[in-house]
């Protein structure tokens, strides 16, 4: 009967010792855990945390070269905060308009872009994306949901104006060098009978001789280019290609287009070269002139409209941001922008 109280007293002593040990162990304050993912800003219903900022730094560095200079104000830290605020503004409006970008939507967008470029292999598409945007494919893919939302909002929220005829004419006058030239030329195209070194050498020497004679007598080249051996699709017209812009020719005959650009002016013969189908060729330039406006009008209109889309979208984001409730808590941003009361609504100019 006396053992039970003794056991009870031992249990109480052991429990008390455990509690003392537990209380003696230093614990991390709750505030330090919260600071690991502190809220730096609240944009409408969305918050921007420290983790969002850390992820945003690298994204901003990769994408900032596409932004206009006036959007790059202040320190890198503040630029990243502004970048995240702008993205949050777009996300908020997209949510209001029920624009959802899920995995299937992203897959459909990739498929659409692959078809537009005539690409069926995903690895080839990844390389094309990296070349076109000068971005790692993973970075481009991470930004794709935003680009999809942007495209949708351009249709329903932003109305960029169409470029005027005066704007098209002005751009053409200032950028004739970029537009390039168009050529009127004759071509002689002959394939080797086989892939032996002897045949390749024989054909090269034969065409070199034809070129040398043609330099002395250009009519001789027209005669040969009209013969049955010429494999040019224009051989019925003596191999004459009548006024084609370089950029158009490049789509089907990139090597020939490159050679024409290097040969020089009217009356010049190219050296013997091999085209993209490994055929031996000579081209003779009969005329060269700046590509006329009518040949590139649609391309210029499309380019100018895309520029207007970008400018109009940036203006829309800025206007929407001003009408959005934004509260800043980040101390660096507050100091840099001289915000006296971080709790009050703040919108950057």
Short mmCIF file of C-alpha atoms in Angstrom, two decimals:
data_model
loop_
_atom_site.label_atom_id
_atom_site.label_comp_id
_atom_site.label_asym_id
_atom_site.label_seq_id
_atom_site.Cartn_x
_atom_site.Cartn_y
_atom_site.Cartn_z
CA UNK A 1 0.00 0.00 0.00
CA UNK A 2 2.95 2.38 0.57
CA UNK A 3 4.62 1.69 -2.82
CA UNK A 4 2.04 3.50 -4.94
CA UNK A 5 2.70 7.00 -3.50
CA UNK A 6 6.45 6.43 -3.89
CA UNK A 7 6.02 5.51 -7.59
CA UNK A 8 3.78 8.52 -8.09
CA UNK A 9 6.37 10.83 -6.56
CA UNK A 10 9.08 9.39 -8.88
CA UNK A 11 6.88 10.03 -11.92
CA UNK A 12 6.29 13.64 -10.91
CA UNK A 13 10.04 14.23 -10.48
CA UNK A 14 10.85 12.70 -13.91
CA UNK A 15 8.13 14.77 -15.66
CA UNK A 16 9.39 17.95 -13.99
CA UNK A 17 12.95 17.24 -15.11
CA UNK A 18 11.87 16.72 -18.72
CA UNK A 19 9.94 20.00 -18.65
CA UNK A 20 12.95 21.86 -17.30
CA UNK A 21 15.22 20.44 -19.99
CA UNK A 22 12.70 21.40 -22.69
CA UNK A 23 12.41 24.96 -21.37
CA UNK A 24 16.18 25.25 -21.17
CA UNK A 25 16.65 24.53 -24.90
CA UNK A 26 16.83 27.84 -26.83
CA UNK A 27 14.05 28.18 -29.41
CA UNK A 28 13.93 30.38 -32.53
CA UNK A 29 11.50 33.30 -32.23
CA UNK A 30 8.36 33.03 -34.35
CA UNK A 31 9.18 36.30 -36.06
CA UNK A 32 12.39 34.87 -37.55
CA UNK A 33 10.42 32.10 -39.28
CA UNK A 34 7.97 34.63 -40.64
CA UNK A 35 10.83 36.77 -41.98
CA UNK A 36 11.96 33.92 -44.19
CA UNK A 37 8.90 34.59 -46.35
CA UNK A 38 7.95 38.09 -45.33
CA UNK A 39 5.39 40.01 -47.37
CA UNK A 40 7.12 42.78 -49.35
CA UNK A 41 4.02 44.20 -51.04
CA UNK A 42 0.31 43.60 -51.47
CA UNK A 43 -1.14 44.23 -54.93
CA UNK A 44 -4.92 44.01 -54.84
CA UNK A 45 -5.68 40.51 -53.56
CA UNK A 46 -2.17 39.20 -54.26
CA UNK A 47 0.89 39.41 -52.04
CA UNK A 48 4.55 39.50 -53.05
CA UNK A 49 6.81 37.65 -50.63
CA UNK A 50 10.54 37.36 -50.07
CA UNK A 51 10.51 34.00 -51.88
CA UNK A 52 8.69 35.61 -54.83
CA UNK A 53 11.41 38.25 -54.92
CA UNK A 54 14.24 35.71 -54.84
CA UNK A 55 12.68 33.79 -57.74
CA UNK A 56 11.93 37.04 -59.57
CA UNK A 57 15.51 38.32 -59.56
CA UNK A 58 16.77 35.74 -62.06
CA UNK A 59 13.64 36.03 -64.21
CA UNK A 60 14.02 39.79 -64.32
CA UNK A 61 17.68 39.57 -65.30
CA UNK A 62 16.78 37.23 -68.18
CA UNK A 63 13.84 39.28 -69.43
CA UNK A 64 14.82 42.89 -68.67
CA UNK A 65 16.55 43.41 -72.00
CA UNK A 66 13.12 43.27 -73.63
CA UNK A 67 11.84 46.13 -71.44
CA UNK A 68 12.05 49.82 -72.47
CA UNK A 69 14.66 51.97 -70.75
CA UNK A 70 12.12 54.09 -68.90
CA UNK A 71 10.94 50.98 -67.00
CA UNK A 72 14.41 50.48 -65.52
CA UNK A 73 14.40 53.05 -62.73
CA UNK A 74 16.33 52.86 -59.49
CA UNK A 75 18.31 49.97 -58.08
CA UNK A 76 18.05 46.41 -59.29
CA UNK A 77 16.17 45.58 -56.09
CA UNK A 78 13.46 48.16 -56.79
CA UNK A 79 13.31 47.20 -60.46
CA UNK A 80 12.57 43.61 -59.48
CA UNK A 81 9.84 44.76 -57.06
CA UNK A 82 8.27 46.87 -59.82
CA UNK A 83 8.52 43.93 -62.20
CA UNK A 84 6.67 41.70 -59.73
CA UNK A 85 4.04 44.37 -59.06
CA UNK A 86 3.35 44.74 -62.80
CA UNK A 87 3.05 40.97 -63.19
CA UNK A 88 0.65 40.85 -60.23
CA UNK A 89 -1.48 43.59 -61.83
CA UNK A 90 -1.74 41.53 -65.02
CA UNK A 91 -2.53 38.35 -63.06
CA UNK A 92 -5.30 40.14 -61.12
CA UNK A 93 -7.03 41.39 -64.28
CA UNK A 94 -6.60 37.99 -65.95
CA UNK A 95 -8.34 36.40 -62.95
CA UNK A 96 -11.16 38.94 -63.18
CA UNK A 97 -11.60 38.09 -66.86
CA UNK A 98 -11.50 34.33 -66.13
CA UNK A 99 -8.37 33.86 -68.22
CA UNK A 100 -7.01 30.54 -67.05
CA UNK A 101 -3.63 29.20 -68.15
CA UNK A 102 -3.33 25.56 -67.19
CA UNK A 103 -0.99 22.84 -68.43
CA UNK A 104 -3.25 21.92 -71.36
CA UNK A 105 -3.42 25.54 -72.46
CA UNK A 106 0.36 25.77 -72.43
CA UNK A 107 0.70 22.53 -74.42
CA UNK A 108 -1.81 23.82 -76.98
CA UNK A 109 0.10 27.09 -77.32
CA UNK A 110 3.39 25.28 -77.89
CA UNK A 111 1.75 23.05 -80.51
CA UNK A 112 0.28 26.07 -82.27
CA UNK A 113 3.66 27.78 -82.43
CA UNK A 114 5.36 24.63 -83.68
CA UNK A 115 2.81 24.31 -86.49
CA UNK A 116 3.20 27.97 -87.42
CA UNK A 117 6.95 27.41 -87.84
CA UNK A 118 6.55 24.10 -89.64
CA UNK A 119 8.31 22.20 -86.83
CA UNK A 120 7.18 18.76 -85.66
CA UNK A 121 10.07 17.82 -83.34
CA UNK A 122 10.02 19.35 -79.85
CA UNK A 123 13.83 19.39 -79.57
CA UNK A 124 14.07 21.31 -82.83
CA UNK A 125 11.45 23.73 -81.52
CA UNK A 126 13.45 24.27 -78.32
CA UNK A 127 16.51 25.19 -80.38
CA UNK A 128 14.42 27.53 -82.55
CA UNK A 129 13.05 29.27 -79.44
CA UNK A 130 16.54 29.74 -78.00
CA UNK A 131 17.75 31.21 -81.30
CA UNK A 132 14.73 33.47 -81.80
CA UNK A 133 14.54 34.93 -78.29
CA UNK A 134 18.14 34.38 -77.16
CA UNK A 135 16.78 32.78 -74.00
CA UNK A 136 17.15 29.35 -72.44
CA UNK A 137 14.08 27.31 -73.32
CA UNK A 138 13.21 26.79 -69.63
CA UNK A 139 13.13 30.57 -69.06
CA UNK A 140 10.91 31.08 -72.12
CA UNK A 141 8.58 28.30 -70.98
CA UNK A 142 8.30 29.75 -67.49
CA UNK A 143 7.27 33.10 -68.97
CA UNK A 144 4.80 31.59 -71.47
CA UNK A 145 1.73 31.73 -69.15
CA UNK A 146 2.24 35.49 -68.79
CA UNK A 147 2.59 35.88 -72.56
CA UNK A 148 -0.67 33.96 -73.09
CA UNK A 149 -2.47 36.21 -70.60
CA UNK A 150 -0.95 39.25 -72.28
CA UNK A 151 -2.21 38.11 -75.68
CA UNK A 152 -5.73 37.63 -74.32
CA UNK A 153 -5.77 40.99 -72.54
CA UNK A 154 -4.56 42.74 -75.69
CA UNK A 155 -7.72 41.50 -77.39
CA UNK A 156 -10.23 42.40 -74.68
CA UNK A 157 -8.67 45.29 -72.74
CA UNK A 158 -6.25 47.06 -75.07
CA UNK A 159 -6.98 48.50 -78.51
CA UNK A 160 -3.67 49.42 -80.20
CA UNK A 161 -4.14 51.65 -83.27
CA UNK A 162 -3.26 50.40 -86.74
CA UNK A 163 -0.13 51.99 -88.27
CA UNK A 164 -0.90 54.81 -90.67
CA UNK A 165 0.35 54.96 -94.26
CA UNK A 166 2.59 57.85 -93.22
CA UNK A 167 4.17 55.72 -90.48
CA UNK A 168 4.74 52.86 -92.92
CA UNK A 169 6.34 55.19 -95.48
CA UNK A 170 8.49 56.86 -92.84
CA UNK A 171 9.76 53.52 -91.49
CA UNK A 172 10.54 52.32 -95.02
CA UNK A 173 12.50 55.49 -95.85
CA UNK A 174 14.58 55.20 -92.67
CA UNK A 175 15.24 51.46 -92.94
CA UNK A 176 15.91 50.74 -96.61
CA UNK A 177 19.20 49.13 -95.66
CA UNK A 178 17.34 46.70 -93.38
CA UNK A 179 14.72 45.98 -96.02
CA UNK A 180 17.48 45.04 -98.46
CA UNK A 181 17.49 44.78 -102.23
CA UNK A 182 15.69 42.83 -104.87
CA UNK A 183 17.53 41.21 -107.77
CA UNK A 184 16.99 40.37 -111.41
CA UNK A 185 19.45 37.60 -112.19
CA UNK A 186 20.20 34.52 -114.25
CA UNK A 187 21.27 31.25 -112.72
CA UNK A 188 22.98 28.16 -114.05
CA UNK A 189 22.48 25.09 -111.87
CA UNK A 190 24.00 21.64 -112.58
CA UNK A 191 24.18 18.58 -110.31
CA UNK A 192 27.18 16.23 -110.35
CA UNK A 193 26.50 12.82 -111.90
CA UNK A 194 27.73 11.11 -108.72
CA UNK A 195 29.37 11.95 -105.43
CA UNK A 196 32.92 11.00 -106.39
CA UNK A 197 35.73 13.49 -105.93
CA UNK A 198 36.62 13.16 -109.62
CA UNK A 199 33.08 14.11 -110.72
CA UNK A 200 32.90 17.00 -108.28
CA UNK A 201 36.25 18.33 -109.51
CA UNK A 202 35.32 17.87 -113.18
CA UNK A 203 32.05 19.77 -112.81
CA UNK A 204 33.62 22.55 -110.81
CA UNK A 205 36.28 23.06 -113.48
CA UNK A 206 33.64 22.99 -116.24
CA UNK A 207 31.57 25.69 -114.59
CA UNK A 208 34.68 27.75 -113.86
CA UNK A 209 35.46 27.67 -117.59
CA UNK A 210 31.87 28.70 -118.41
CA UNK A 211 32.18 31.59 -115.96
CA UNK A 212 35.46 32.79 -117.48
CA UNK A 213 33.97 32.75 -121.01
CA UNK A 214 30.82 34.50 -119.79
CA UNK A 215 32.81 37.34 -118.25
CA UNK A 216 34.18 38.01 -121.74
CA UNK A 217 30.79 37.52 -123.40
CA UNK A 218 27.70 37.68 -121.12
CA UNK A 219 25.49 36.47 -124.01
CA UNK A 220 27.33 33.14 -123.80
CA UNK A 221 26.04 32.68 -120.25
CA UNK A 222 22.47 33.29 -121.40
CA UNK A 223 22.95 30.65 -124.10
CA UNK A 224 24.27 28.04 -121.65
CA UNK A 225 21.59 28.88 -119.05
CA UNK A 226 18.94 28.23 -121.74
CA UNK A 227 20.34 24.75 -122.45
CA UNK A 228 18.94 21.40 -121.32
CA UNK A 229 21.57 20.85 -118.62
CA UNK A 230 20.40 23.82 -116.57
CA UNK A 231 18.36 22.48 -113.65
CA UNK A 232 17.00 25.90 -112.67
CA UNK A 233 13.20 26.05 -112.45
CA UNK A 234 13.52 29.15 -114.67
CA UNK A 235 15.52 27.51 -117.49
CA UNK A 236 12.67 27.98 -120.00
CA UNK A 237 13.32 31.70 -119.59
CA UNK A 238 17.08 31.32 -119.89
CA UNK A 239 17.47 30.89 -116.14
CA UNK A 240 16.12 34.42 -115.58
CA UNK A 241 14.68 35.19 -112.12
CA UNK A 242 12.79 38.46 -112.50
CA UNK A 243 12.98 40.87 -109.55
CA UNK A 244 12.78 38.92 -106.31
CA UNK A 245 13.48 40.48 -102.87
CA UNK A 246 16.41 38.92 -101.04
CA UNK A 247 14.26 38.00 -98.03
CA UNK A 248 11.80 36.15 -100.27
CA UNK A 249 14.55 34.28 -102.10
CA UNK A 250 16.12 33.35 -98.78
CA UNK A 251 13.03 31.29 -97.88
CA UNK A 252 13.65 28.84 -100.73
CA UNK A 253 17.31 29.39 -101.74
CA UNK A 254 19.23 30.74 -98.72
CA UNK A 255 22.67 30.06 -100.21
CA UNK A 256 21.82 31.79 -103.49
CA UNK A 257 20.39 34.76 -101.60
CA UNK A 258 23.59 35.05 -99.55
CA UNK A 259 25.79 34.86 -102.66
CA UNK A 260 23.78 37.56 -104.47
CA UNK A 261 24.20 39.91 -101.51
CA UNK A 262 27.98 39.43 -101.71
CA UNK A 263 28.49 39.57 -105.48
CA UNK A 264 27.94 43.27 -105.93
CA UNK A 265 26.10 45.28 -108.55
CA UNK A 266 24.67 44.85 -112.01
CA UNK A 267 26.74 42.95 -114.58
CA UNK A 268 28.63 40.90 -111.99
CA UNK A 269 29.13 37.12 -112.00
CA UNK A 270 29.39 35.06 -108.86
CA UNK A 271 32.12 32.53 -108.29
CA UNK A 272 31.10 28.88 -108.70
CA UNK A 273 29.31 27.81 -105.53
CA UNK A 274 27.26 24.93 -104.19
CA UNK A 275 23.66 25.60 -103.22
CA UNK A 276 21.64 24.05 -100.41
CA UNK A 277 20.98 20.94 -102.53
CA UNK A 278 24.72 20.43 -103.22
CA UNK A 279 24.36 21.52 -106.84
CA UNK A 280 27.00 23.64 -108.57
CA UNK A 281 25.81 27.13 -109.50
CA UNK A 282 26.71 30.45 -111.08
CA UNK A 283 24.54 33.58 -110.90
CA UNK A 284 24.75 36.67 -113.10
CA UNK A 285 23.18 39.89 -111.81
CA UNK A 286 21.24 41.76 -114.48
CA UNK A 287 19.71 44.30 -112.11
CA UNK A 288 19.64 45.33 -108.46
CA UNK A 289 17.51 47.93 -106.69
CA UNK A 290 16.11 48.65 -103.20
CA UNK A 291 13.14 46.45 -102.44
CA UNK A 292 10.07 48.58 -103.32
CA UNK A 293 7.62 49.50 -100.59
CA UNK A 294 4.75 47.51 -102.11
CA UNK A 295 6.77 44.30 -101.75
CA UNK A 296 7.30 44.80 -98.02
CA UNK A 297 4.26 46.87 -97.02
CA UNK A 298 2.48 44.04 -95.16
CA UNK A 299 5.65 43.10 -93.33
CA UNK A 300 6.24 46.68 -92.19
CA UNK A 301 2.61 47.05 -91.13
CA UNK A 302 2.89 43.87 -89.06
CA UNK A 303 6.14 45.01 -87.45
CA UNK A 304 4.77 48.46 -86.57
CA UNK A 305 1.54 46.99 -85.23
CA UNK A 306 3.48 44.66 -82.91
CA UNK A 307 5.42 47.68 -81.66
CA UNK A 308 2.17 49.54 -81.04
CA UNK A 309 0.77 46.50 -79.24
CA UNK A 310 3.76 46.47 -76.90
CA UNK A 311 3.60 50.22 -76.21
CA UNK A 312 -0.17 50.17 -75.72
CA UNK A 313 0.06 47.21 -73.35
CA UNK A 314 2.74 48.90 -71.23
CA UNK A 315 0.59 52.05 -71.05
CA UNK A 316 -2.40 49.94 -70.03
CA UNK A 317 -0.42 48.19 -67.28
CA UNK A 318 0.77 51.58 -65.96
CA UNK A 319 -2.78 52.97 -65.94
CA UNK A 320 -4.20 49.83 -64.31
CA UNK A 321 -1.47 49.91 -61.69
CA UNK A 322 -2.44 53.46 -60.71
CA UNK A 323 -6.01 52.35 -60.06
CA UNK A 324 -4.93 49.27 -58.08
CA UNK A 325 -4.56 49.23 -54.31
CA UNK A 326 -0.85 48.66 -53.63
CA UNK A 327 0.75 48.54 -50.20
CA UNK A 328 4.55 48.42 -49.91
CA UNK A 329 6.37 46.88 -46.92
CA UNK A 330 9.84 46.39 -48.41
CA UNK A 331 12.21 48.75 -46.54
CA UNK A 332 14.63 49.22 -49.44
CA UNK A 333 11.83 50.18 -51.85
CA UNK A 334 10.23 52.46 -49.23
CA UNK A 335 13.49 54.34 -48.67
CA UNK A 336 14.35 54.59 -52.36
CA UNK A 337 10.91 55.99 -53.25
CA UNK A 338 10.59 58.19 -50.15
CA UNK A 339 7.36 56.56 -49.02
CA UNK A 340 6.49 58.21 -45.70
CA UNK A 341 3.76 55.81 -44.63
CA UNK A 342 4.23 52.23 -45.91
CA UNK A 343 0.70 51.33 -44.83
CA UNK A 344 -0.94 53.76 -47.22
CA UNK A 345 -1.77 53.06 -50.87
CA UNK A 346 1.20 53.58 -53.17
CA UNK A 347 1.42 53.75 -56.95
CA UNK A 348 4.64 54.46 -58.80
CA UNK A 349 4.61 57.19 -61.44
#
